[in-house]
Amino acid sequence: MVIRTLILVLGLCAALAPLADAQTIRRPPSYVDPYPVESLARVMGEMHYLDFACKGRDSQDWREAMLELLEHEAPTRGSYRQRLVDRFNEGFRIQERRTPRCGAEEEMVRQALAAEGETLSEQLRRTYLN
């Protein structure tokens, strides 16, 4: 299950990589996110809101990616699955409160989120493949 999740995360990372080059989030080298999958779920929720707000209600790519993450990471109901769902919804609400305008401002937020997603994906890769 961990390998499938990692493959999903690395695929997401590859999809976000072109956006991440424009702006990266710098964290101290010693920073380790205690729950990288939960943080990744939050980032996916934030990205979902941006697509939802700027591309319309039919844009469900990030929601579908989250459902796939849940299928691989927490396929049965339980507290871990609920935490992932809660983090996704939290990310959606974070961006909803910020209500960036679609355009340059939204693109900068998207690029920062892509960089954060790439960092989390790399952390997961190092944890499970090294």
mmCIF file of N, CA and C in Angstrom:
data_model
loop_
_atom_site.group_PDB
_atom_site.id
_atom_site.type_symbol
_atom_site.label_atom_id
_atom_site.label_comp_id
_atom_site.label_asym_id
_atom_site.label_seq_id
_atom_site.Cartn_x
_atom_site.Cartn_y
_atom_site.Cartn_z
ATOM 1 N N MET A 1 0.826 -1.179 0.000
ATOM 2 C CA MET A 1 0.000 0.000 0.000
ATOM 3 C C MET A 1 0.879 1.254 0.000
ATOM 4 N N VAL A 2 1.958 1.247 0.760
ATOM 5 C CA VAL A 2 2.853 2.394 0.828
ATOM 6 C C VAL A 2 3.485 2.655 -0.534
ATOM 7 N N ILE A 3 3.871 1.614 -1.237
ATOM 8 C CA ILE A 3 4.498 1.778 -2.559
ATOM 9 C C ILE A 3 3.516 2.419 -3.531
ATOM 10 N N ARG A 4 2.257 1.954 -3.538
ATOM 11 C CA ARG A 4 1.264 2.543 -4.443
ATOM 12 C C ARG A 4 1.042 4.004 -4.109
ATOM 13 N N THR A 5 0.973 4.326 -2.824
ATOM 14 C CA THR A 5 0.798 5.716 -2.417
ATOM 15 C C THR A 5 1.989 6.547 -2.862
ATOM 16 N N LEU A 6 3.170 6.020 -2.689
ATOM 17 C CA LEU A 6 4.367 6.736 -3.089
ATOM 18 C C LEU A 6 4.377 6.983 -4.593
ATOM 19 N N ILE A 7 3.967 6.007 -5.364
ATOM 20 C CA ILE A 7 3.890 6.177 -6.820
ATOM 21 C C ILE A 7 2.890 7.277 -7.160
ATOM 22 N N LEU A 8 1.737 7.288 -6.482
ATOM 23 C CA LEU A 8 0.750 8.339 -6.692
ATOM 24 C C LEU A 8 1.333 9.706 -6.354
ATOM 25 N N VAL A 9 2.015 9.790 -5.226
ATOM 26 C CA VAL A 9 2.597 11.050 -4.782
ATOM 27 C C VAL A 9 3.682 11.513 -5.755
ATOM 28 N N LEU A 10 4.519 10.594 -6.195
ATOM 29 C CA LEU A 10 5.572 10.975 -7.147
ATOM 30 C C LEU A 10 4.970 11.433 -8.473
ATOM 31 N N GLY A 11 3.869 10.810 -8.881
ATOM 32 C CA GLY A 11 3.172 11.258 -10.089
ATOM 33 C C GLY A 11 2.642 12.669 -9.913
ATOM 34 N N LEU A 12 2.080 12.945 -8.742
ATOM 35 C CA LEU A 12 1.598 14.282 -8.437
ATOM 36 C C LEU A 12 2.760 15.267 -8.447
ATOM 37 N N CYS A 13 3.872 14.850 -7.875
ATOM 38 C CA CYS A 13 5.067 15.694 -7.843
ATOM 39 C C CYS A 13 5.529 16.028 -9.266
ATOM 40 N N ALA A 14 5.544 15.035 -10.128
ATOM 41 C CA ALA A 14 5.965 15.261 -11.512
ATOM 42 C C ALA A 14 5.025 16.218 -12.219
ATOM 43 N N ALA A 15 3.735 16.117 -11.917
ATOM 44 C CA ALA A 15 2.762 17.010 -12.543
ATOM 45 C C ALA A 15 2.942 18.444 -12.057
ATOM 46 N N LEU A 16 3.381 18.604 -10.818
ATOM 47 C CA LEU A 16 3.535 19.936 -10.241
ATOM 48 C C LEU A 16 4.915 20.539 -10.482
ATOM 49 N N ALA A 17 5.870 19.739 -10.869
ATOM 50 C CA ALA A 17 7.258 20.193 -10.986
ATOM 51 C C ALA A 17 7.433 21.457 -11.824
ATOM 52 N N PRO A 18 6.795 21.591 -13.003
ATOM 53 C CA PRO A 18 6.997 22.819 -13.769
ATOM 54 C C PRO A 18 6.557 24.064 -13.004
ATOM 55 N N LEU A 19 5.527 23.961 -12.188
ATOM 56 C CA LEU A 19 5.075 25.101 -11.408
ATOM 57 C C LEU A 19 6.025 25.400 -10.268
ATOM 58 N N ALA A 20 6.635 24.386 -9.728
ATOM 59 C CA ALA A 20 7.479 24.548 -8.550
ATOM 60 C C ALA A 20 8.757 25.325 -8.847
ATOM 61 N N ASP A 21 9.221 25.300 -10.082
ATOM 62 C CA ASP A 21 10.458 25.985 -10.412
ATOM 63 C C ASP A 21 10.357 27.493 -10.224
ATOM 64 N N ALA A 22 9.172 28.054 -10.385
ATOM 65 C CA ALA A 22 9.027 29.494 -10.327
ATOM 66 C C ALA A 22 9.190 30.057 -8.916
ATOM 67 N N GLN A 23 8.780 29.297 -7.925
ATOM 68 C CA GLN A 23 8.852 29.806 -6.558
ATOM 69 C C GLN A 23 8.939 28.618 -5.612
ATOM 70 N N THR A 24 9.963 28.589 -4.783
ATOM 71 C CA THR A 24 10.101 27.462 -3.871
ATOM 72 C C THR A 24 9.935 27.928 -2.444
ATOM 73 N N ILE A 25 9.445 27.037 -1.619
ATOM 74 C CA ILE A 25 9.308 27.310 -0.198
ATOM 75 C C ILE A 25 10.581 26.816 0.464
ATOM 76 N N ARG A 26 11.258 27.682 1.145
ATOM 77 C CA ARG A 26 12.499 27.315 1.819
ATOM 78 C C ARG A 26 12.185 26.972 3.270
ATOM 79 N N ARG A 27 12.586 25.800 3.685
ATOM 80 C CA ARG A 27 12.420 25.367 5.068
ATOM 81 C C ARG A 27 13.812 25.024 5.585
ATOM 82 N N PRO A 28 14.021 25.130 6.898
ATOM 83 C CA PRO A 28 15.310 24.732 7.453
ATOM 84 C C PRO A 28 15.602 23.276 7.094
ATOM 85 N N PRO A 29 16.867 22.933 6.843
ATOM 86 C CA PRO A 29 17.213 21.555 6.476
ATOM 87 C C PRO A 29 16.762 20.536 7.517
ATOM 88 N N SER A 30 16.667 20.938 8.762
ATOM 89 C CA SER A 30 16.288 19.999 9.809
ATOM 90 C C SER A 30 14.772 19.825 9.929
ATOM 91 N N TYR A 31 13.989 20.615 9.170
ATOM 92 C CA TYR A 31 12.532 20.542 9.264
ATOM 93 C C TYR A 31 12.037 19.202 8.746
ATOM 94 N N VAL A 32 11.234 18.509 9.558
ATOM 95 C CA VAL A 32 10.615 17.253 9.145
ATOM 96 C C VAL A 32 9.143 17.338 9.509
ATOM 97 N N ASP A 33 8.302 17.271 8.520
ATOM 98 C CA ASP A 33 6.869 17.305 8.747
ATOM 99 C C ASP A 33 6.466 15.984 9.400
ATOM 100 N N PRO A 34 5.831 16.031 10.568
ATOM 101 C CA PRO A 34 5.499 14.781 11.247
ATOM 102 C C PRO A 34 4.434 13.956 10.525
ATOM 103 N N TYR A 35 3.611 14.577 9.722
ATOM 104 C CA TYR A 35 2.546 13.875 9.003
ATOM 105 C C TYR A 35 2.559 14.303 7.536
ATOM 106 N N PRO A 36 3.548 13.875 6.749
ATOM 107 C CA PRO A 36 3.663 14.384 5.382
ATOM 108 C C PRO A 36 2.467 14.034 4.496
ATOM 109 N N VAL A 37 1.824 12.899 4.708
ATOM 110 C CA VAL A 37 0.682 12.543 3.865
ATOM 111 C C VAL A 37 -0.497 13.459 4.194
ATOM 112 N N GLU A 38 -0.669 13.769 5.459
ATOM 113 C CA GLU A 38 -1.734 14.695 5.838
ATOM 114 C C GLU A 38 -1.469 16.088 5.279
ATOM 115 N N SER A 39 -0.232 16.524 5.318
ATOM 116 C CA SER A 39 0.113 17.829 4.749
ATOM 117 C C SER A 39 -0.113 17.835 3.240
ATOM 118 N N LEU A 40 0.217 16.732 2.603
ATOM 119 C CA LEU A 40 -0.018 16.625 1.165
ATOM 120 C C LEU A 40 -1.519 16.690 0.871
ATOM 121 N N ALA A 41 -2.335 16.079 1.710
ATOM 122 C CA ALA A 41 -3.792 16.151 1.539
ATOM 123 C C ALA A 41 -4.268 17.599 1.641
ATOM 124 N N ARG A 42 -3.681 18.370 2.575
ATOM 125 C CA ARG A 42 -4.051 19.785 2.695
ATOM 126 C C ARG A 42 -3.690 20.557 1.435
ATOM 127 N N VAL A 43 -2.492 20.325 0.918
ATOM 128 C CA VAL A 43 -2.059 20.997 -0.313
ATOM 129 C C VAL A 43 -3.015 20.654 -1.459
ATOM 130 N N MET A 44 -3.391 19.399 -1.537
ATOM 131 C CA MET A 44 -4.319 18.985 -2.598
ATOM 132 C C MET A 44 -5.663 19.692 -2.444
ATOM 133 N N GLY A 45 -6.123 19.894 -1.213
ATOM 134 C CA GLY A 45 -7.366 20.627 -0.980
ATOM 135 C C GLY A 45 -7.256 22.081 -1.411
ATOM 136 N N GLU A 46 -6.110 22.679 -1.130
ATOM 137 C CA GLU A 46 -5.895 24.065 -1.554
ATOM 138 C C GLU A 46 -5.883 24.171 -3.079
ATOM 139 N N MET A 47 -5.202 23.237 -3.719
ATOM 140 C CA MET A 47 -5.166 23.233 -5.187
ATOM 141 C C MET A 47 -6.570 23.001 -5.762
ATOM 142 N N HIS A 48 -7.345 22.152 -5.097
ATOM 143 C CA HIS A 48 -8.710 21.893 -5.555
ATOM 144 C C HIS A 48 -9.536 23.175 -5.516
ATOM 145 N N TYR A 49 -9.405 23.934 -4.440
ATOM 146 C CA TYR A 49 -10.167 25.184 -4.378
ATOM 147 C C TYR A 49 -9.766 26.125 -5.508
ATOM 148 N N LEU A 50 -8.474 26.264 -5.749
ATOM 149 C CA LEU A 50 -8.024 27.178 -6.806
ATOM 150 C C LEU A 50 -8.594 26.767 -8.165
ATOM 151 N N ASP A 51 -8.561 25.483 -8.463
ATOM 152 C CA ASP A 51 -9.148 25.009 -9.721
ATOM 153 C C ASP A 51 -10.655 25.227 -9.730
ATOM 154 N N PHE A 52 -11.304 24.909 -8.629
ATOM 155 C CA PHE A 52 -12.748 25.038 -8.490
ATOM 156 C C PHE A 52 -13.162 26.494 -8.713
ATOM 157 N N ALA A 53 -12.448 27.419 -8.080
ATOM 158 C CA ALA A 53 -12.782 28.838 -8.168
ATOM 159 C C ALA A 53 -12.453 29.441 -9.531
ATOM 160 N N CYS A 54 -11.358 29.006 -10.126
ATOM 161 C CA CYS A 54 -10.885 29.644 -11.364
ATOM 162 C C CYS A 54 -11.300 28.921 -12.641
ATOM 163 N N LYS A 55 -11.527 27.616 -12.548
ATOM 164 C CA LYS A 55 -11.887 26.847 -13.744
ATOM 165 C C LYS A 55 -13.343 26.412 -13.739
ATOM 166 N N GLY A 56 -13.993 26.533 -12.585
ATOM 167 C CA GLY A 56 -15.403 26.201 -12.499
ATOM 168 C C GLY A 56 -15.671 24.927 -11.726
ATOM 169 N N ARG A 57 -16.940 24.738 -11.432
ATOM 170 C CA ARG A 57 -17.380 23.601 -10.614
ATOM 171 C C ARG A 57 -17.048 22.243 -11.225
ATOM 172 N N ASP A 58 -16.913 22.179 -12.521
ATOM 173 C CA ASP A 58 -16.630 20.899 -13.175
ATOM 174 C C ASP A 58 -15.180 20.459 -13.012
ATOM 175 N N SER A 59 -14.327 21.341 -12.538
ATOM 176 C CA SER A 59 -12.922 20.996 -12.345
ATOM 177 C C SER A 59 -12.780 20.158 -11.076
ATOM 178 N N GLN A 60 -12.583 18.874 -11.244
ATOM 179 C CA GLN A 60 -12.539 17.941 -10.113
ATOM 180 C C GLN A 60 -11.249 17.122 -10.088
ATOM 181 N N ASP A 61 -10.228 17.539 -10.809
ATOM 182 C CA ASP A 61 -8.993 16.761 -10.890
ATOM 183 C C ASP A 61 -8.357 16.523 -9.529
ATOM 184 N N TRP A 62 -8.285 17.564 -8.683
ATOM 185 C CA TRP A 62 -7.638 17.416 -7.384
ATOM 186 C C TRP A 62 -8.493 16.591 -6.432
ATOM 187 N N ARG A 63 -9.785 16.717 -6.542
ATOM 188 C CA ARG A 63 -10.674 15.894 -5.716
ATOM 189 C C ARG A 63 -10.512 14.423 -6.103
ATOM 190 N N GLU A 64 -10.443 14.164 -7.397
ATOM 191 C CA GLU A 64 -10.242 12.786 -7.858
ATOM 192 C C GLU A 64 -8.886 12.243 -7.421
ATOM 193 N N ALA A 65 -7.863 13.097 -7.453
ATOM 194 C CA ALA A 65 -6.535 12.673 -6.979
ATOM 195 C C ALA A 65 -6.584 12.356 -5.486
ATOM 196 N N MET A 66 -7.357 13.138 -4.738
ATOM 197 C CA MET A 66 -7.497 12.871 -3.304
ATOM 198 C C MET A 66 -8.217 11.551 -3.072
ATOM 199 N N LEU A 67 -9.248 11.270 -3.844
ATOM 200 C CA LEU A 67 -9.953 9.988 -3.707
ATOM 201 C C LEU A 67 -9.004 8.823 -3.993
ATOM 202 N N GLU A 68 -8.123 8.996 -4.962
ATOM 203 C CA GLU A 68 -7.138 7.959 -5.270
ATOM 204 C C GLU A 68 -6.138 7.807 -4.118
ATOM 205 N N LEU A 69 -5.712 8.929 -3.552
ATOM 206 C CA LEU A 69 -4.818 8.871 -2.397
ATOM 207 C C LEU A 69 -5.487 8.120 -1.245
ATOM 208 N N LEU A 70 -6.751 8.432 -0.990
ATOM 209 C CA LEU A 70 -7.485 7.737 0.073
ATOM 210 C C LEU A 70 -7.592 6.249 -0.213
ATOM 211 N N GLU A 71 -7.845 5.906 -1.451
ATOM 212 C CA GLU A 71 -7.968 4.493 -1.829
ATOM 213 C C GLU A 71 -6.684 3.725 -1.516
ATOM 214 N N HIS A 72 -5.546 4.359 -1.734
ATOM 215 C CA HIS A 72 -4.264 3.689 -1.522
ATOM 216 C C HIS A 72 -3.772 3.795 -0.079
ATOM 217 N N GLU A 73 -3.975 4.947 0.523
ATOM 218 C CA GLU A 73 -3.396 5.200 1.840
ATOM 219 C C GLU A 73 -4.314 4.756 2.981
ATOM 220 N N ALA A 74 -5.613 4.943 2.819
ATOM 221 C CA ALA A 74 -6.571 4.624 3.890
ATOM 222 C C ALA A 74 -7.859 4.088 3.263
ATOM 223 N N PRO A 75 -7.794 2.865 2.736
ATOM 224 C CA PRO A 75 -8.943 2.337 1.981
ATOM 225 C C PRO A 75 -10.177 2.041 2.825
ATOM 226 N N THR A 76 -10.029 1.889 4.125
ATOM 227 C CA THR A 76 -11.185 1.615 4.970
ATOM 228 C C THR A 76 -11.468 2.815 5.868
ATOM 229 N N ARG A 77 -12.701 2.909 6.275
ATOM 230 C CA ARG A 77 -13.086 4.004 7.176
ATOM 231 C C ARG A 77 -12.324 3.870 8.489
ATOM 232 N N GLY A 78 -11.957 4.977 9.032
ATOM 233 C CA GLY A 78 -11.235 4.979 10.295
ATOM 234 C C GLY A 78 -10.699 6.367 10.576
ATOM 235 N N SER A 79 -10.004 6.503 11.691
ATOM 236 C CA SER A 79 -9.538 7.827 12.102
ATOM 237 C C SER A 79 -8.484 8.399 11.153
ATOM 238 N N TYR A 80 -7.616 7.543 10.614
ATOM 239 C CA TYR A 80 -6.584 8.057 9.703
ATOM 240 C C TYR A 80 -7.219 8.583 8.420
ATOM 241 N N ARG A 81 -8.145 7.831 7.862
ATOM 242 C CA ARG A 81 -8.849 8.283 6.657
ATOM 243 C C ARG A 81 -9.563 9.607 6.936
ATOM 244 N N GLN A 82 -10.212 9.697 8.088
ATOM 245 C CA GLN A 82 -10.930 10.927 8.426
ATOM 246 C C GLN A 82 -9.976 12.102 8.569
ATOM 247 N N ARG A 83 -8.790 11.867 9.142
ATOM 248 C CA ARG A 83 -7.798 12.949 9.250
ATOM 249 C C ARG A 83 -7.382 13.437 7.863
ATOM 250 N N LEU A 84 -7.186 12.515 6.928
ATOM 251 C CA LEU A 84 -6.813 12.912 5.567
ATOM 252 C C LEU A 84 -7.926 13.739 4.923
ATOM 253 N N VAL A 85 -9.158 13.299 5.080
ATOM 254 C CA VAL A 85 -10.301 14.041 4.535
ATOM 255 C C VAL A 85 -10.387 15.421 5.186
ATOM 256 N N ASP A 86 -10.209 15.462 6.496
ATOM 257 C CA ASP A 86 -10.263 16.738 7.215
ATOM 258 C C ASP A 86 -9.180 17.693 6.729
ATOM 259 N N ARG A 87 -7.995 17.177 6.492
ATOM 260 C CA ARG A 87 -6.895 18.034 6.004
ATOM 261 C C ARG A 87 -7.178 18.556 4.597
ATOM 262 N N PHE A 88 -7.729 17.712 3.728
ATOM 263 C CA PHE A 88 -8.114 18.143 2.379
ATOM 264 C C PHE A 88 -9.139 19.278 2.485
ATOM 265 N N ASN A 89 -10.161 19.076 3.300
ATOM 266 C CA ASN A 89 -11.207 20.091 3.473
ATOM 267 C C ASN A 89 -10.654 21.364 4.113
ATOM 268 N N GLU A 90 -9.717 21.202 5.033
ATOM 269 C CA GLU A 90 -9.064 22.356 5.655
ATOM 270 C C GLU A 90 -8.330 23.181 4.594
ATOM 271 N N GLY A 91 -7.603 22.495 3.713
ATOM 272 C CA GLY A 91 -6.901 23.196 2.642
ATOM 273 C C GLY A 91 -7.865 23.950 1.742
ATOM 274 N N PHE A 92 -8.981 23.319 1.405
ATOM 275 C CA PHE A 92 -10.004 23.971 0.582
ATOM 276 C C PHE A 92 -10.481 25.252 1.275
ATOM 277 N N ARG A 93 -10.778 25.164 2.565
ATOM 278 C CA ARG A 93 -11.285 26.323 3.311
ATOM 279 C C ARG A 93 -10.226 27.419 3.450
ATOM 280 N N ILE A 94 -8.962 27.028 3.604
ATOM 281 C CA ILE A 94 -7.880 28.028 3.692
ATOM 282 C C ILE A 94 -7.889 28.904 2.457
ATOM 283 N N GLN A 95 -7.900 28.280 1.296
ATOM 284 C CA GLN A 95 -7.896 29.066 0.060
ATOM 285 C C GLN A 95 -9.220 29.789 -0.162
ATOM 286 N N GLU A 96 -10.300 29.192 0.267
ATOM 287 C CA GLU A 96 -11.614 29.839 0.132
ATOM 288 C C GLU A 96 -11.638 31.147 0.925
ATOM 289 N N ARG A 97 -11.058 31.147 2.125
ATOM 290 C CA ARG A 97 -10.999 32.366 2.942
ATOM 291 C C ARG A 97 -10.107 33.423 2.304
ATOM 292 N N ARG A 98 -9.042 32.989 1.683
ATOM 293 C CA ARG A 98 -8.104 33.934 1.060
ATOM 294 C C ARG A 98 -8.678 34.518 -0.229
ATOM 295 N N THR A 99 -9.550 33.782 -0.856
ATOM 296 C CA THR A 99 -10.182 34.153 -2.133
ATOM 297 C C THR A 99 -9.266 34.966 -3.054
ATOM 298 N N PRO A 100 -8.202 34.313 -3.525
ATOM 299 C CA PRO A 100 -7.347 35.031 -4.478
ATOM 300 C C PRO A 100 -8.098 35.250 -5.784
ATOM 301 N N ARG A 101 -7.753 36.307 -6.422
ATOM 302 C CA ARG A 101 -8.320 36.528 -7.749
ATOM 303 C C ARG A 101 -7.645 35.572 -8.714
ATOM 304 N N CYS A 102 -8.405 35.108 -9.654
ATOM 305 C CA CYS A 102 -7.820 34.241 -10.677
ATOM 306 C C CYS A 102 -6.942 35.099 -11.570
ATOM 307 N N GLY A 103 -5.769 34.614 -11.843
ATOM 308 C CA GLY A 103 -4.820 35.369 -12.641
ATOM 309 C C GLY A 103 -3.447 35.267 -12.018
ATOM 310 N N ALA A 104 -2.702 36.356 -12.051
ATOM 311 C CA ALA A 104 -1.322 36.343 -11.570
ATOM 312 C C ALA A 104 -1.239 36.004 -10.087
ATOM 313 N N GLU A 105 -2.122 36.557 -9.284
ATOM 314 C CA GLU A 105 -2.088 36.290 -7.844
ATOM 315 C C GLU A 105 -2.357 34.809 -7.568
ATOM 316 N N GLU A 106 -3.359 34.282 -8.218
ATOM 317 C CA GLU A 106 -3.702 32.865 -8.052
ATOM 318 C C GLU A 106 -2.560 31.981 -8.536
ATOM 319 N N GLU A 107 -1.920 32.373 -9.611
ATOM 320 C CA GLU A 107 -0.819 31.572 -10.151
ATOM 321 C C GLU A 107 0.362 31.541 -9.185
ATOM 322 N N MET A 108 0.622 32.638 -8.498
ATOM 323 C CA MET A 108 1.706 32.660 -7.511
ATOM 324 C C MET A 108 1.395 31.723 -6.346
ATOM 325 N N VAL A 109 0.142 31.712 -5.894
ATOM 326 C CA VAL A 109 -0.268 30.806 -4.818
ATOM 327 C C VAL A 109 -0.123 29.369 -5.291
ATOM 328 N N ARG A 110 -0.558 29.113 -6.508
ATOM 329 C CA ARG A 110 -0.475 27.761 -7.082
ATOM 330 C C ARG A 110 0.990 27.297 -7.157
ATOM 331 N N GLN A 111 1.875 28.182 -7.549
ATOM 332 C CA GLN A 111 3.293 27.827 -7.650
ATOM 333 C C GLN A 111 3.891 27.517 -6.279
ATOM 334 N N ALA A 112 3.514 28.308 -5.273
ATOM 335 C CA ALA A 112 4.006 28.052 -3.915
ATOM 336 C C ALA A 112 3.486 26.710 -3.405
ATOM 337 N N LEU A 113 2.231 26.409 -3.680
ATOM 338 C CA LEU A 113 1.666 25.125 -3.272
ATOM 339 C C LEU A 113 2.341 23.972 -4.007
ATOM 340 N N ALA A 114 2.644 24.171 -5.274
ATOM 341 C CA ALA A 114 3.337 23.136 -6.041
ATOM 342 C C ALA A 114 4.706 22.846 -5.430
ATOM 343 N N ALA A 115 5.395 23.895 -5.022
ATOM 344 C CA ALA A 115 6.707 23.706 -4.388
ATOM 345 C C ALA A 115 6.565 22.962 -3.062
ATOM 346 N N GLU A 116 5.541 23.301 -2.296
ATOM 347 C CA GLU A 116 5.320 22.609 -1.031
ATOM 348 C C GLU A 116 4.979 21.142 -1.274
ATOM 349 N N GLY A 117 4.135 20.880 -2.274
ATOM 350 C CA GLY A 117 3.795 19.504 -2.626
ATOM 351 C C GLY A 117 5.016 18.720 -3.064
ATOM 352 N N GLU A 118 5.897 19.360 -3.806
ATOM 353 C CA GLU A 118 7.123 18.699 -4.247
ATOM 354 C C GLU A 118 8.010 18.357 -3.054
ATOM 355 N N THR A 119 8.125 19.274 -2.099
ATOM 356 C CA THR A 119 8.917 19.033 -0.895
ATOM 357 C C THR A 119 8.363 17.846 -0.113
ATOM 358 N N LEU A 120 7.047 17.815 0.063
ATOM 359 C CA LEU A 120 6.413 16.713 0.794
ATOM 360 C C LEU A 120 6.590 15.392 0.056
ATOM 361 N N SER A 121 6.439 15.427 -1.258
ATOM 362 C CA SER A 121 6.618 14.210 -2.055
ATOM 363 C C SER A 121 8.038 13.683 -1.951
ATOM 364 N N GLU A 122 8.997 14.578 -1.972
ATOM 365 C CA GLU A 122 10.403 14.171 -1.848
ATOM 366 C C GLU A 122 10.659 13.578 -0.471
ATOM 367 N N GLN A 123 10.064 14.174 0.558
ATOM 368 C CA GLN A 123 10.219 13.636 1.910
ATOM 369 C C GLN A 123 9.646 12.223 1.981
ATOM 370 N N LEU A 124 8.499 12.001 1.380
ATOM 371 C CA LEU A 124 7.898 10.664 1.355
ATOM 372 C C LEU A 124 8.774 9.687 0.582
ATOM 373 N N ARG A 125 9.310 10.142 -0.532
ATOM 374 C CA ARG A 125 10.181 9.286 -1.334
ATOM 375 C C ARG A 125 11.396 8.849 -0.528
ATOM 376 N N ARG A 126 12.023 9.818 0.155
ATOM 377 C CA ARG A 126 13.206 9.491 0.965
ATOM 378 C C ARG A 126 12.852 8.535 2.098
ATOM 379 N N THR A 127 11.682 8.734 2.692
ATOM 380 C CA THR A 127 11.275 7.900 3.822
ATOM 381 C C THR A 127 11.012 6.465 3.389
ATOM 382 N N TYR A 128 10.351 6.274 2.274
ATOM 383 C CA TYR A 128 9.906 4.932 1.899
ATOM 384 C C TYR A 128 10.779 4.228 0.870
ATOM 385 N N LEU A 129 11.621 4.962 0.161
ATOM 386 C CA LEU A 129 12.444 4.311 -0.854
ATOM 387 C C LEU A 129 13.924 4.279 -0.522
ATOM 388 N N ASN A 130 14.334 4.858 0.559
ATOM 389 C CA ASN A 130 15.753 4.800 0.941
ATOM 390 C C ASN A 130 15.961 3.857 2.081
#
